[in-house]
């Protein structure tokens, strides 16, 4: 037998509307619950981030004195390095006694030195003030300075062979470089014929 529904159409429609309303309300409640959960999680994360930022700011502020001290130390190191470079420029080199001893050792007994002239570069290059075209203000500049000392030796020898031996010995010595014979000529000194000479060489810096 076919079942007969005696409920009026308006009642069936009302039941359907109520079921739809309940489903709609259930969906809204679920969405509201999800929003509440999301808001709680976001609030917790925001509070945690705020605390972390505050801690980081406190840590950075605590490091400010250390950073300032490190900057002062860097400035002190730079200043001391400049002073050290200055002392290196002013100190060191070949002692004069060692230079004279080497020349006396190499010179033959029949050779006499009359003069020693040394053209040595300054250890500290002078500052030259020039005008700046851009700003119109004076600017300190250091001109290039020579880096080698030139030594000239003049004297007399009994023969040209003595001069050649002296030049050969100076060329073999580690204290002299680029040893050249400037001139060699005969002269009469105290009614004796001698050979006058001039030797030019490059040598290291000495004290």
Coordinates of C-alpha atoms in Angstrom, one line a residue:
X1 CA 0.0 0.0 0.0
X2 CA 1.2 3.5 -0.8
X3 CA 1.7 5.7 2.3
X4 CA -0.3 8.8 2.3
X5 CA 1.1 11.9 3.9
X6 CA -1.8 13.8 5.5
X7 CA 0.4 16.8 6.5
X8 CA -0.4 20.0 4.9
X9 CA 2.0 21.5 2.3
X10 CA 2.6 24.5 4.4
X11 CA 3.6 22.3 7.3
X12 CA 6.1 20.3 5.1
X13 CA 7.5 23.6 3.8
X14 CA 7.9 24.9 7.3
X15 CA 9.8 21.8 8.4
X16 CA 12.1 22.2 5.4
X17 CA 12.7 25.8 6.2
X18 CA 13.5 24.9 9.8
X19 CA 16.0 22.2 8.7
X20 CA 17.7 24.7 6.4
X21 CA 17.8 27.3 9.2
X22 CA 19.3 24.9 11.6
X23 CA 22.0 23.9 9.0
X24 CA 22.7 27.6 8.3
X25 CA 23.0 28.3 12.0
X26 CA 25.3 25.3 12.5
X27 CA 27.5 26.6 9.7
X28 CA 27.6 30.1 11.2
X29 CA 28.5 28.6 14.6
X30 CA 31.3 26.6 13.0
X31 CA 32.7 29.7 11.2
X32 CA 32.5 31.7 14.4
X33 CA 34.4 29.0 16.3
X34 CA 37.1 29.0 13.6
X35 CA 37.3 32.8 13.8
X36 CA 37.7 32.7 17.6
X37 CA 40.4 30.0 17.4
X38 CA 42.2 32.0 14.7
X39 CA 41.9 35.3 16.7
X40 CA 43.3 33.5 19.8
X41 CA 46.2 32.1 17.9
X42 CA 47.0 35.4 16.2
X43 CA 46.8 37.2 19.6
X44 CA 49.1 34.7 21.2
X45 CA 51.6 35.0 18.3
X46 CA 51.4 38.8 18.4
X47 CA 52.1 38.9 22.1
X48 CA 55.0 36.4 21.7
X49 CA 56.4 38.6 18.9
X50 CA 56.0 41.7 21.0
X51 CA 57.9 40.1 23.9
X52 CA 60.6 38.8 21.6
X53 CA 61.1 42.3 20.0
X54 CA 61.2 43.9 23.5
X55 CA 63.9 41.4 24.6
X56 CA 65.9 42.1 21.4
X57 CA 65.7 45.8 21.9
X58 CA 66.8 45.4 25.5
X59 CA 69.7 43.2 24.3
X60 CA 70.7 45.8 21.7
X61 CA 70.6 48.6 24.2
X62 CA 72.8 46.6 26.5
X63 CA 75.3 46.2 23.7
X64 CA 75.6 50.0 23.1
X65 CA 78.4 50.5 25.6
X66 CA 80.3 47.6 24.2
X67 CA 79.9 48.9 20.6
X68 CA 81.1 52.3 21.7
X69 CA 84.1 50.8 23.4
X70 CA 84.9 48.8 20.3
X71 CA 84.8 51.9 18.2
X72 CA 87.2 53.6 20.6
X73 CA 89.5 50.6 20.4
X74 CA 89.4 50.7 16.6
X75 CA 90.4 54.4 16.7
X76 CA 93.2 53.7 19.1
X77 CA 94.5 50.8 17.0
X78 CA 94.4 53.0 13.9
X79 CA 96.3 55.7 15.7
X80 CA 98.9 53.3 17.1
X81 CA 99.4 51.7 13.6
X82 CA 100.1 55.2 12.3
X83 CA 102.6 55.8 15.1
X84 CA 104.2 52.4 14.4
X85 CA 104.6 53.2 10.7
X86 CA 106.1 56.5 11.7
X87 CA 108.6 54.8 14.0
X88 CA 109.5 52.3 11.3
X89 CA 110.3 55.2 8.9
X90 CA 112.4 56.9 11.6
X91 CA 114.2 53.8 12.8
X92 CA 116.2 51.0 11.3
X93 CA 118.7 50.8 8.5
X94 CA 122.4 50.2 8.0
X95 CA 124.6 51.7 10.7
X96 CA 127.2 54.2 9.6
X97 CA 129.9 52.2 11.3
X98 CA 129.1 49.1 9.2
X99 CA 129.2 51.2 6.0
X100 CA 132.6 52.7 6.8
X101 CA 133.9 49.3 7.9
X102 CA 132.8 47.7 4.6
X103 CA 134.4 50.5 2.5
X104 CA 137.7 50.3 4.5
X105 CA 137.7 46.5 4.0
X106 CA 137.2 46.7 0.2
X107 CA 139.6 49.6 -0.5
X108 CA 143.1 48.5 -1.5
X109 CA 146.0 49.8 0.6
X110 CA 147.2 52.1 -2.2
X111 CA 143.8 53.7 -2.6
X112 CA 142.9 56.9 -0.8
X113 CA 139.4 58.3 -0.4
X114 CA 139.1 62.1 -0.5
X115 CA 135.3 62.5 -0.1
X116 CA 132.1 60.6 0.4
X117 CA 128.8 62.3 -0.7
X118 CA 125.5 60.6 0.1
X119 CA 122.3 61.8 -1.6
X120 CA 119.7 60.1 0.6
X121 CA 115.9 60.4 0.4
X122 CA 114.0 61.8 3.4
X123 CA 112.5 59.2 5.6
X124 CA 109.4 61.4 6.1
X125 CA 108.1 62.9 2.9
X126 CA 107.1 66.6 3.4
X127 CA 103.5 67.7 3.0
X128 CA 102.8 70.1 0.2
X129 CA 99.7 72.3 0.3
X130 CA 97.9 72.6 -3.0
X131 CA 94.6 74.3 -3.9
X132 CA 91.6 72.1 -4.5
X133 CA 89.8 73.0 -7.7
X134 CA 86.5 71.6 -6.6
X135 CA 86.1 73.0 -3.1
X136 CA 88.7 75.9 -3.3
X137 CA 90.3 74.7 -0.1
X138 CA 93.9 73.7 0.6
X139 CA 94.6 70.0 0.5
X140 CA 97.6 68.3 2.0
X141 CA 99.4 66.1 -0.5
X142 CA 102.5 64.1 -0.2
X143 CA 104.8 64.3 -3.3
X144 CA 106.6 61.1 -4.4
X145 CA 110.0 60.8 -2.7
X146 CA 113.1 59.0 -4.0
X147 CA 113.4 55.6 -2.5
X148 CA 117.2 55.0 -3.0
X149 CA 120.3 56.5 -1.5
X150 CA 123.1 57.4 -4.0
X151 CA 126.7 57.3 -2.7
X152 CA 129.6 59.0 -4.5
X153 CA 133.2 58.2 -3.6
X154 CA 136.1 60.3 -4.9
X155 CA 139.8 59.7 -4.3
X156 CA 143.2 58.7 -5.7
X157 CA 144.7 55.4 -6.5
X158 CA 148.2 54.3 -7.4
X159 CA 146.9 52.6 -10.6
X160 CA 143.8 51.8 -12.5
X161 CA 143.9 48.2 -11.4
X162 CA 143.4 49.3 -7.8
X163 CA 140.3 51.2 -8.9
X164 CA 139.0 48.2 -10.8
X165 CA 139.5 45.9 -7.8
X166 CA 137.7 48.4 -5.6
X167 CA 134.7 48.6 -8.0
X168 CA 134.6 44.8 -8.3
X169 CA 134.6 44.4 -4.5
X170 CA 131.8 46.9 -4.1
X171 CA 129.8 45.2 -6.8
X172 CA 130.1 41.9 -5.0
X173 CA 129.1 43.5 -1.6
X174 CA 125.5 43.2 -0.5
X175 CA 125.6 46.8 0.7
X176 CA 126.1 48.4 -2.7
X177 CA 124.2 48.1 -6.0
X178 CA 124.6 49.5 -9.5
X179 CA 128.3 50.4 -8.9
X180 CA 129.6 52.5 -11.8
X181 CA 132.9 54.3 -12.4
X182 CA 132.1 58.0 -13.0
X183 CA 135.6 59.0 -14.2
X184 CA 139.2 57.9 -14.1
X185 CA 142.0 60.3 -15.0
X186 CA 145.6 61.0 -14.2
X187 CA 146.6 63.8 -11.8
X188 CA 149.8 65.0 -10.2
X189 CA 149.6 65.3 -6.4
X190 CA 152.7 66.3 -4.4
X191 CA 154.9 65.7 -7.5
X192 CA 153.5 62.2 -7.9
X193 CA 151.3 60.9 -10.7
X194 CA 148.2 59.3 -9.3
X195 CA 144.8 58.2 -10.8
X196 CA 141.9 60.2 -9.7
X197 CA 138.5 58.5 -9.7
X198 CA 134.8 58.9 -8.9
X199 CA 132.6 55.9 -8.1
X200 CA 128.8 56.2 -8.0
X201 CA 126.6 53.4 -6.4
X202 CA 123.2 52.8 -4.9
X203 CA 123.0 51.7 -1.3
X204 CA 120.3 50.9 1.3
X205 CA 119.1 53.3 3.9
X206 CA 121.3 53.7 6.9
X207 CA 121.1 55.3 10.3

